[in-house]
C-alpha positions as a printed NumPy array, in Angstrom:
array([[-33.171, -16.848,  15.806],
       [-30.86 , -15.335,  18.411],
       [-27.107, -15.82 ,  18.737],
       [-27.242, -18.378,  21.606],
       [-29.525, -20.607,  19.499],
       [-27.277, -20.158,  16.469],
       [-24.229, -21.07 ,  18.537],
       [-25.916, -24.123,  20.055],
       [-26.833, -25.566,  16.649],
       [-23.394, -24.972,  15.171],
       [-21.661, -26.535,  18.161],
       [-23.98 , -29.547,  17.975],
       [-22.903, -30.391,  14.417],
       [-19.485, -28.751,  14.021],
       [-18.108, -28.818,  17.575],
       [-16.45 , -32.245,  17.45 ],
       [-16.544, -32.518,  21.242],
       [-15.095, -29.058,  21.929],
       [-16.096, -27.188,  25.076],
       [-18.129, -23.986,  24.746],
       [-15.076, -21.674,  25.12 ],
       [-13.065, -23.82 ,  22.702],
       [-15.767, -23.806,  20.051],
       [-16.403, -20.072,  20.543],
       [-12.753, -19.461,  19.677],
       [-13.069, -21.77 ,  16.671],
       [-16.118, -19.812,  15.54 ],
       [-14.229, -16.499,  15.734],
       [-11.435, -17.971,  13.636],
       [-13.985, -19.442,  11.207],
       [-15.505, -16.036,  10.438],
       [-12.239, -14.03 ,  10.372],
       [ -8.589, -14.389,   9.398],
       [ -7.5  , -13.432,  12.909],
       [ -6.367, -15.255,  16.009],
       [ -9.286, -15.606,  18.425],
       [ -7.207, -14.454,  21.385],
       [ -6.424, -11.172,  19.622],
       [-10.127, -10.514,  19.01 ],
       [-11.051, -11.467,  22.573],
       [ -8.377,  -9.194,  24.043],
       [ -9.353,  -6.292,  21.757],
       [-12.946,  -6.768,  22.94 ],
       [-11.881,  -5.855,  26.471],
       [-12.023,  -9.382,  27.89 ],
       [ -9.181, -10.214,  30.277],
       [ -7.475, -13.582,  29.84 ],
       [ -8.427, -14.847,  33.298],
       [-12.115, -14.222,  32.58 ],
       [-12.158, -15.176,  28.901],
       [-13.718, -18.647,  29.247],
       [-16.474, -17.578,  31.627],
       [-17.25 , -14.506,  29.52 ],
       [-17.525, -16.52 ,  26.308],
       [-19.816, -19.005,  28.056],
       [-22.033, -16.138,  29.227],
       [-22.451, -14.943,  25.619],
       [-24.103, -18.281,  24.765],
       [-26.717, -18.071,  27.519],
       [-30.388, -17.333,  26.616],
       [-31.115, -13.647,  25.962],
       [-27.384, -12.903,  25.702],
       [-25.076, -12.825,  22.72 ],
       [-21.868, -11.073,  21.769],
       [-21.338,  -7.545,  23.053],
       [-21.281,  -4.432,  20.896],
       [-17.566,  -4.081,  21.557],
       [-16.844,  -7.566,  20.255],
       [-19.145,  -6.947,  17.285],
       [-17.162,  -3.83 ,  16.4  ],
       [-13.94 ,  -5.825,  16.589],
       [-15.344,  -8.48 ,  14.257],
       [-17.175,  -6.117,  11.901],
       [-14.475,  -5.393,   9.319],
       [-12.454,  -8.533,  10.026],
       [-15.135, -10.811,   8.625],
       [-14.092, -13.33 ,   5.991],
       [-17.22 , -15.386,   5.456],
       [-15.44 , -17.53 ,   2.857],
       [-13.495, -19.171,   5.708],
       [-16.701, -20.347,   7.358],
       [-18.126, -21.453,   4.02 ],
       [-15.05 , -23.619,   3.441],
       [-15.259, -25.038,   6.963],
       [-18.882, -26.101,   6.492],
       [-18.227, -27.517,   3.025],
       [-15.392, -29.643,   4.426],
       [-17.858, -31.593,   6.614],
       [-19.477, -34.879,   5.564],
       [-22.636, -34.571,   3.457],
       [-24.693, -36.119,   6.257],
       [-23.515, -33.435,   8.704],
       [-24.315, -30.624,   6.264],
       [-27.782, -32.084,   5.69 ],
       [-28.499, -32.316,   9.43 ],
       [-27.208, -28.779,   9.942],
       [-29.354, -27.463,   7.096],
       [-32.441, -29.285,   8.367],
       [-32.147, -27.694,  11.804],
       [-31.571, -24.209,  10.401],
       [-34.426, -24.737,   7.934],
       [-36.956, -24.55 ,  10.763],
       [-35.781, -20.973,  11.408],
       [-34.879, -19.995,   7.838],
       [-37.066, -21.873,   5.314],
       [-34.806, -20.893,   2.413],
       [-31.834, -22.836,   3.805],
       [-31.07 , -26.15 ,   2.116],
       [-28.12 , -28.52 ,   2.107],
       [-27.05 , -26.903,  -1.165],
       [-26.862, -23.326,   0.134],
       [-26.193, -23.904,   3.856],
       [-22.478, -23.151,   3.539],
       [-23.331, -19.709,   2.133],
       [-26.383, -18.821,   4.186],
       [-25.166, -19.86 ,   7.653],
       [-22.138, -17.505,   7.555],
       [-24.454, -14.725,   6.317],
       [-26.588, -15.163,   9.438],
       [-23.536, -14.823,  11.685],
       [-22.457, -11.68 ,   9.833],
       [-25.956, -10.243,  10.284],
       [-25.693, -10.862,  14.055],
       [-22.411,  -8.945,  14.065],
       [-23.745,  -6.023,  12.026],
       [-26.908,  -5.648,  14.104],
       [-24.968,  -5.783,  17.382],
       [-22.617,  -3.127,  16.011],
       [-25.606,  -0.862,  15.479],
       [-26.355,  -1.422,  11.8  ],
       [-29.423,  -2.67 ,  10.039],
       [-29.684,  -5.911,   8.106],
       [-29.69 ,  -5.612,   4.329],
       [-32.33 ,  -7.777,   2.685],
       [-31.424, -10.22 ,  -0.058],
       [-32.92 ,  -7.806,  -2.587],
       [-30.904,  -4.895,  -1.195],
       [-27.69 ,  -6.914,  -1.302],
       [-28.422,  -7.808,  -4.922],
       [-28.938,  -4.123,  -5.716],
       [-25.631,  -3.186,  -4.075],
       [-23.781,  -5.855,  -6.067],
       [-25.475,  -4.802,  -9.314],
       [-24.389,  -1.206,  -8.722],
       [-20.876,  -2.44 ,  -8.01 ],
       [-20.836,  -4.472, -11.219],
       [-21.723,  -1.385, -13.238],
       [-18.92 ,   0.582, -11.613],
       [-16.464,  -2.294, -12.111],
       [-17.067,  -2.203, -15.859],
       [-15.958,   1.42 , -15.983],
       [-13.44 ,   1.777, -13.156],
       [-12.677,  -1.723, -11.861],
       [ -9.188,  -2.3  , -13.25 ],
       [ -8.05 ,   1.2  , -12.332],
       [ -9.292,   0.807,  -8.736],
       [ -7.726,  -2.647,  -8.39 ],
       [ -4.37 ,  -1.237,  -9.471],
       [ -4.781,   1.753,  -7.168],
       [ -5.447,  -0.56 ,  -4.194],
       [ -2.587,  -2.882,  -5.182],
       [ -5.129,  -5.721,  -5.486],
       [ -5.864,  -5.66 ,  -1.738],
       [ -8.994,  -4.632,   0.141],
       [ -8.541,  -0.959,   0.97 ],
       [-10.532,  -1.009,   4.194],
       [ -8.273,  -0.235,   7.19 ],
       [ -7.178,  -3.447,   8.88 ],
       [ -8.505,  -5.802,   6.202],
       [ -5.909,  -6.073,   3.419],
       [ -7.556,  -9.207,   1.99 ],
       [ -6.436, -10.06 ,  -1.58 ],
       [ -8.929,  -9.018,  -4.246],
       [ -7.579, -11.507,  -6.764],
       [ -7.681, -15.153,  -5.693],
       [ -5.373, -17.708,  -7.273],
       [ -5.764, -21.446,  -7.552],
       [ -3.103, -23.195,  -9.572],
       [ -2.816, -21.269, -12.82 ],
       [ -6.236, -19.654, -12.435],
       [ -6.806, -16.145, -11.083],
       [-10.267, -14.909, -10.093],
       [-11.27 , -11.361,  -9.231],
       [-13.021, -11.234,  -5.857],
       [-13.915,  -7.623,  -5.131],
       [-16.62 ,  -4.973,  -5.27 ],
       [-16.523,  -1.241,  -5.946],
       [-18.074,   1.044,  -3.348],
       [-18.917,   4.711,  -3.335],
       [-17.162,   6.288,  -0.328],
       [-19.48 ,   9.234,   0.319],
       [-22.837,   7.77 ,  -0.618],
       [-24.554,  11.14 ,  -1.083],
       [-22.038,  12.178,  -3.753],
       [-21.456,  11.178,  -7.361],
       [-19.819,   7.883,  -8.257],
       [-16.66 ,   9.348,  -9.77 ],
       [-13.124,   7.922,  -9.433],
       [-12.08 ,  10.033,  -6.425],
       [-15.178,   8.816,  -4.571],
       [-14.785,   5.115,  -5.393],
       [-12.749,   2.384,  -3.728],
       [-12.137,  -1.35 ,  -4.178],
       [-13.152,  -3.552,  -1.236],
       [-13.469,  -7.272,  -0.549],
       [-17.071,  -8.587,  -0.74 ],
       [-17.49 ,  -8.76 ,   3.055],
       [-16.221,  -5.235,   3.769],
       [-18.256,  -3.98 ,   0.811],
       [-21.583,  -5.308,   2.11 ],
       [-20.835,  -4.16 ,   5.65 ],
       [-19.949,  -0.676,   4.444],
       [-23.225,  -0.354,   2.518],
       [-25.055,  -0.6  ,   5.863],
       [-22.527,   1.535,   7.743],
       [-23.435,   5.223,   7.827],
       [-21.193,   6.157,  10.75 ],
       [-19.251,   9.344,  10.088],
       [-16.024,   7.923,  11.535],
       [-16.101,   5.014,   9.072],
       [-16.62 ,   7.325,   6.103],
       [-13.753,   9.547,   7.279],
       [-11.475,   6.518,   7.708],
       [-12.179,   5.373,   4.153],
       [-11.694,   8.909,   2.786],
       [ -8.286,   9.026,   4.465],
       [ -7.302,   5.704,   2.905],
       [ -8.43 ,   6.968,  -0.494],
       [ -6.241,  10.076,  -0.17 ],
       [ -3.202,   7.895,   0.457],
       [ -4.079,   5.562,  -2.423],
       [ -4.504,   8.474,  -4.839],
       [ -1.241,  10.073,  -3.78 ],
       [  0.653,   6.78 ,  -3.945],
       [ -0.727,   6.121,  -7.427],
       [  0.182,   9.623,  -8.589],
       [  3.655,   9.391,  -7.074],
       [  4.455,   6.468,  -9.346],
       [  4.792,   8.907, -12.239],
       [  8.444,   9.661, -13.072],
       [  9.88 ,  12.6  , -11.1  ],
       [ 13.311,  13.956, -12.015],
       [ 15.932,  14.354,  -9.279],
       [ 15.992,  18.116,  -9.903],
       [ 12.214,  18.442,  -9.561],
       [ 12.258,  16.346,  -6.375],
       [ 15.055,  18.451,  -4.88 ],
       [ 13.326,  21.706,  -5.809],
       [ 10.025,  20.479,  -4.386],
       [ 11.587,  19.406,  -1.085],
       [ 13.485,  22.703,  -0.778],
       [ 10.311,  24.693,  -1.446],
       [  8.373,  22.83 ,   1.252],
       [ 11.129,  23.161,   3.855],
       [ 11.74 ,  26.867,   3.236],
       [  8.009,  27.521,   3.255],
       [  7.454,  25.948,   6.653],
       [  7.936,  29.285,   8.413],
       [  4.385,  30.129,   7.286],
       [  3.045,  27.604,   9.754],
       [  2.006,  28.767,  13.202],
       [  4.687,  27.818,  15.705],
       [  3.774,  26.082,  18.967],
       [  6.407,  24.812,  21.359],
       [  6.405,  21.208,  22.495],
       [  9.028,  18.946,  23.966],
       [ 10.72 ,  17.28 ,  20.997],
       [ 12.438,  14.52 ,  22.937],
       [ 11.831,  11.094,  21.455],
       [ 13.037,   7.517,  21.457],
       [ 14.074,   5.966,  18.128],
       [ 11.624,   3.29 ,  17.012],
       [ 11.139,   0.962,  14.085],
       [  8.593,   2.059,  11.487],
       [  6.495,  -0.994,  12.373],
       [  6.256,   0.283,  15.965],
       [  4.686,   3.52 ,  14.741],
       [  2.485,   2.272,  11.925],
       [  1.018,  -1.227,  12.039],
       [  1.337,  -2.941,   8.624],
       [ -1.671,  -5.089,   9.564],
       [ -3.968,  -2.163,  10.426],
       [ -2.6  ,   0.506,   8.081],
       [ -0.988,  -1.275,   5.128],
       [ -1.641,   1.617,   2.749],
       [  0.015,   4.24 ,   4.954],
       [  2.82 ,   1.906,   6.053],
       [  3.752,   1.032,   2.469],
       [  3.672,   4.652,   1.343],
       [  5.867,   5.895,   4.197],
       [  8.236,   2.949,   3.824],
       [  8.672,   3.565,   0.09 ],
       [  9.188,   7.298,   0.534],
       [ 11.716,   6.761,   3.324],
       [ 13.635,   4.193,   1.262],
       [ 13.58 ,   6.349,  -1.865],
       [ 14.148,   9.809,  -0.421],
       [ 15.487,   9.723,   3.152],
       [ 19.141,  10.413,   2.336],
       [ 18.203,  13.043,  -0.249],
       [ 16.028,  14.939,   2.236],
       [ 18.641,  14.657,   4.981],
       [ 21.304,  16.105,   2.678],
       [ 19.008,  18.971,   1.636],
       [ 18.137,  19.751,   5.267],
       [ 21.8  ,  19.843,   6.333],
       [ 22.706,  22.173,   3.452],
       [ 19.745,  24.524,   3.985],
       [ 20.424,  24.665,   7.716],
       [ 24.116,  25.504,   7.143],
       [ 23.132,  28.228,   4.675],
       [ 20.722,  29.728,   7.193],
       [ 17.735,  29.23 ,   4.87 ],
       [ 15.921,  27.089,   7.433],
       [ 16.103,  26.525,  11.159],
       [ 15.989,  22.747,  11.485],
       [ 15.256,  22.78 ,  15.212],
       [ 12.29 ,  25.073,  14.622],
       [ 10.972,  22.759,  11.903],
       [ 11.279,  19.886,  14.371],
       [  9.207,  21.861,  16.843],
       [  6.608,  22.666,  14.202],
       [  6.184,  19.06 ,  13.108],
       [  6.103,  17.87 ,  16.701],
       [  3.562,  20.557,  17.584],
       [  1.146,  19.575,  14.829],
       [  1.462,  15.916,  15.743],
       [  0.834,  16.54 ,  19.45 ],
       [ -2.262,  18.642,  18.747],
       [ -3.786,  16.056,  16.423],
       [ -2.888,  13.166,  18.713],
       [ -4.541,  14.959,  21.634],
       [ -7.796,  15.173,  19.665],
       [ -7.78 ,  11.373,  19.139],
       [ -6.969,  11.458,  15.411],
       [ -5.786,   8.111,  14.06 ],
       [ -2.522,   7.727,  12.143],
       [ -4.1  ,   8.054,   8.702],
       [ -5.884,  11.254,   9.68 ],
       [ -2.716,  12.685,  11.263],
       [ -0.631,  11.927,   8.17 ],
       [ -3.172,  13.463,   5.786],
       [ -3.869,  16.51 ,   7.965],
       [ -0.194,  17.434,   8.408],
       [  0.488,  16.855,   4.697],
       [ -2.423,  19.109,   3.761],
       [ -1.275,  21.813,   6.206],
       [  2.146,  21.815,   4.542],
       [  0.501,  21.888,   1.123],
       [ -1.639,  24.922,   1.998],
       [  1.233,  26.768,   3.673],
       [  3.812,  26.154,   0.942],
       [  1.581,  25.715,  -2.145],
       [  3.777,  22.809,  -3.214],
       [  2.719,  19.488,  -4.73 ],
       [  1.059,  17.281,  -2.085],
       [  3.517,  14.489,  -2.929],
       [  6.491,  16.568,  -1.758],
       [  4.603,  17.496,   1.417],
       [  3.83 ,  13.838,   2.122],
       [  7.475,  12.971,   1.506],
       [  8.522,  15.475,   4.184],
       [  5.982,  14.028,   6.63 ],
       [  7.289,  10.512,   5.895],
       [ 10.811,  11.733,   6.662],
       [  9.747,  13.109,  10.036],
       [  7.869,   9.892,  10.823],
       [ 11.15 ,   8.055,  10.405],
       [ 12.834,  10.717,  12.564],
       [ 10.181,  10.09 ,  15.255],
       [  8.796,  13.634,  15.223],
       [  5.463,  12.301,  13.919],
       [  3.616,   9.062,  14.871],
       [  5.818,   8.284,  17.863]])
């Protein structure tokens, strides 16, 4: 079965008289938690050509583009589509299952609401350049996850704050209905060629988990490694830290910054809200960490900086230049915000030999000051 055939059958039984562009938008919103217009725009489709472009995707030998597939890939929430199908009359589900059965003999009225979304997700993964995992392979992945959950599950859930850790997903990993709470997550190894130990494990929603098992792209692995670094640091930072230790740590980082190579850049900037620099929707983990550190430590750091500058122990303008320089270099090489935050924090850590938490706190301060992540 190809995507145009899949679309035609779904529209026949679930379309309720909608036009092709209307139902295409409904289908996007069925398989994700996102607004269809946002996905369409992010796929490079201009608003004045949206309807005609969506219609073209349903023509024989066509289908969604790779760019749209990449937009949908880690936004998938197949449970939405399952619920949509299950909400239809039994007669409609039976007719839908019967038509799909001629292409997929395993589909019945009983499992149609599960299998039909799986087919759509497979279309997305293949178009994005990944292979399709067989039913047996998916079962193996889930079995491996179950073993890891027994040993590390609760720790990883807490570390991820009960939300899918994949960038841009943020789906809850514990579902509630009335007074009942159900865990809905899997545990994935981040670097698949390395051991399954806590620093190489992460909690994901079931959809992101299965997609990631088939995703061997280096950029995806790096993105997840960067999220893990933030999660680990955030978890560690929750340990009690005395005011004296915090002050000493901040002072040590600031006075050690002269070990960094100095490059001159224009430090002019416009004040912006934190949400303008870090999207809570796309980078919840980083946004929450920076927000908490700014709330907890901003005034403390500002007071320390003023005192050190007056005493001649630091040159604040030079530190501004240094932070701005590192940011500009990393931004020019197309690093994303997570990578920039981690890289600058690690540079400070190596230069000053101070706890990574204090280094991250300094970076968070300069994010708020608009020297980093403008």
